[in-house]
Amino acid sequence: MWWLKNVKIVDPESGSIQVKDVLLEGERILEIRDSLTKEEVQNKSQTGIQVIDGTGKYLFPGLIDVHTHLREPGQEEKEEIATGARAALKGGFTTILAMPNTKPVLDQRALIEFVCNQGERAGGANVYPIGAITKGQKGQELTEMVDLAAGGAKAFSDDGKEVQNAELLRLAMEYVKLTGLPLISHCEDENLARGGAMHKGVVSAKLGLRGIPSSAETVMVARDILLAEETGSKLHLAHISAKESVNLIRAAKQRGVDVTAEVNPHHLIFTDEAIAESKYNPSYKVNPPLRSAQDRQALLEGILDGTLDMLATDHAPHTWEEKMKPFAEVPFGIAGLETALAAIWTYLVQPGKLPVETLLRVWSLNPARRFKLPGGLVQSGQIADLVLFDPEQKEKIEPGWFISKAQNTPFLGQELQGFASMVWVSGQLRFQKAGEEKAWQELQ
Ligand code: DOR
Ligand code: ZN
């Protein structure tokens, strides 16, 4: 049994923060009380008791990241399921969803089951696969979505690409209803985006880089919302980056369309100016691209007013060699699992721009509800997917600091604040901050 003393618990609905004692037994939260005595805890426990003084720390529900790229099978030099699942724990995530743009693409049940099995073996965060919408992500033929769901897929997406053929996507939306799962759209019109390396605007013109206009995203946001409205299927929009998209989603929600959307930390923190200021640092190259200050402001407003439902990392690991080429040639993607929470804490929560209850709603409760995943709340009887979070902990992000194989992050070299001290998955302690191998004690 775990006895977590004096931890701060946030109510994601009201925002109230209370200091409590929490008991974990087996895979669940047994009890939450104002305080407990040693005798009371001993009376409740048949086995040993591990006790932690959590004074000054939060007990967060484990964060749930609905958008990661783990690269296995096929590109294990970038990331493996095991390294990704353990990196996730360090970043405060207890559950992650893995995108299907692997080699081969996750378009068959055996591959879905492979990812589930590898995830279980890793002993990190829970890993659940997302099945492809089309075979080979070629945008031509639908996968057997019902079979993939039976194998353990939690959603469907061709992420990395968009299904360009509207009729095929409409059919996918009809078909996905049989599974009850959401379809995740990577909103990108290939013709509008082709050849671009960054957001199309003043900065791209100044830098002499080909731009990706906001319309490459927004025309597909509009299309996909209209198709979801017509078919009545559950639609989730990945990595929203443009202000016009936020407006389209807000209007769709007002009409009652079953649409949710996510935003990535890098789009809330940076703008296209970062590419100029950093003199073409390839770690800022991501798809969709970092956009303007107005876009960034609209995304934050969207998170605050509930138009955007979730934060998600879009953890996109690449090797150092691949990222060390000229900006126009490097692959898109930012690795984020280990730094995302601390980055959001440092840039948004700490300065008072994002309340902590909103953070937990968009990174734990809403993902759990939308994708029917365990977790999301710190309440007695709930699964003990939990993070002891230290808001004061500062770490310098350096090569060698990562559990992930990838280091393609713009935070490299920076100091961030707010990290997980300990992480439990189903009541099992699976991560402890380096240097605190035994931050807890056995109660005698
Ligand atoms: O930057 C990105 N990288 N965006 C995507 O949509 C795909 C991802 C990847 O797989 O590397
Ligand atoms: Zn994507």
Short mmCIF file of N, CA, C and O in Angstrom, two decimals, residues 107-108 188 195 217 219 234 251 277 356 358 375 404 410:
data_model
loop_
_atom_site.label_atom_id
_atom_site.label_comp_id
_atom_site.label_asym_id
_atom_site.label_seq_id
_atom_site.Cartn_x
_atom_site.Cartn_y
_atom_site.Cartn_z
N ASP A 107 -1.99 -1.17 -40.30
CA ASP A 107 -3.25 -1.31 -41.04
C ASP A 107 -3.82 -2.72 -40.97
O ASP A 107 -4.79 -3.04 -41.67
N GLN A 108 -3.20 -3.58 -40.13
CA GLN A 108 -3.70 -4.94 -39.96
C GLN A 108 -3.75 -5.29 -38.49
O GLN A 108 -2.94 -4.81 -37.70
N GLU A 188 -4.69 18.54 -43.70
CA GLU A 188 -3.67 19.12 -44.60
C GLU A 188 -4.02 18.84 -46.05
O GLU A 188 -4.11 17.68 -46.47
N GLY A 195 5.74 21.20 -50.79
CA GLY A 195 7.03 21.88 -50.92
C GLY A 195 7.34 22.88 -49.83
O GLY A 195 8.45 23.40 -49.76
N GLU A 217 -4.40 23.88 -43.92
CA GLU A 217 -5.09 23.24 -42.79
C GLU A 217 -6.58 23.54 -42.81
O GLU A 217 -7.42 22.64 -42.70
N VAL A 219 -8.90 24.51 -44.96
CA VAL A 219 -9.88 23.96 -45.91
C VAL A 219 -10.23 22.52 -45.53
O VAL A 219 -11.36 22.08 -45.73
N LYS A 234 -17.85 10.50 -34.93
CA LYS A 234 -16.97 11.21 -33.98
C LYS A 234 -15.69 11.62 -34.69
O LYS A 234 -14.95 10.76 -35.16
N ALA A 251 -17.61 27.27 -34.20
CA ALA A 251 -18.94 27.33 -34.84
C ALA A 251 -19.54 25.92 -34.97
O ALA A 251 -20.73 25.73 -34.76
N GLU A 277 14.87 33.88 -35.60
CA GLU A 277 15.72 34.22 -34.45
C GLU A 277 16.79 33.17 -34.19
O GLU A 277 17.90 33.49 -33.76
N VAL A 356 -4.08 25.62 -13.68
CA VAL A 356 -3.68 24.22 -13.55
C VAL A 356 -4.85 23.27 -13.77
O VAL A 356 -4.70 22.19 -14.34
N THR A 358 -7.25 23.68 -15.88
CA THR A 358 -7.45 23.55 -17.33
C THR A 358 -6.41 22.60 -17.91
O THR A 358 -6.72 21.75 -18.74
N GLY A 375 -8.38 6.47 -16.34
CA GLY A 375 -7.70 7.63 -15.76
C GLY A 375 -8.49 8.90 -15.94
O GLY A 375 -9.67 8.88 -16.29
N SER A 404 14.15 9.03 -24.24
CA SER A 404 13.84 8.86 -25.66
C SER A 404 15.13 8.78 -26.47
O SER A 404 16.16 9.33 -26.06
N PRO A 410 13.35 22.00 -29.59
CA PRO A 410 13.87 23.37 -29.45
C PRO A 410 14.22 23.72 -28.02
O PRO A 410 14.82 24.77 -27.78
#
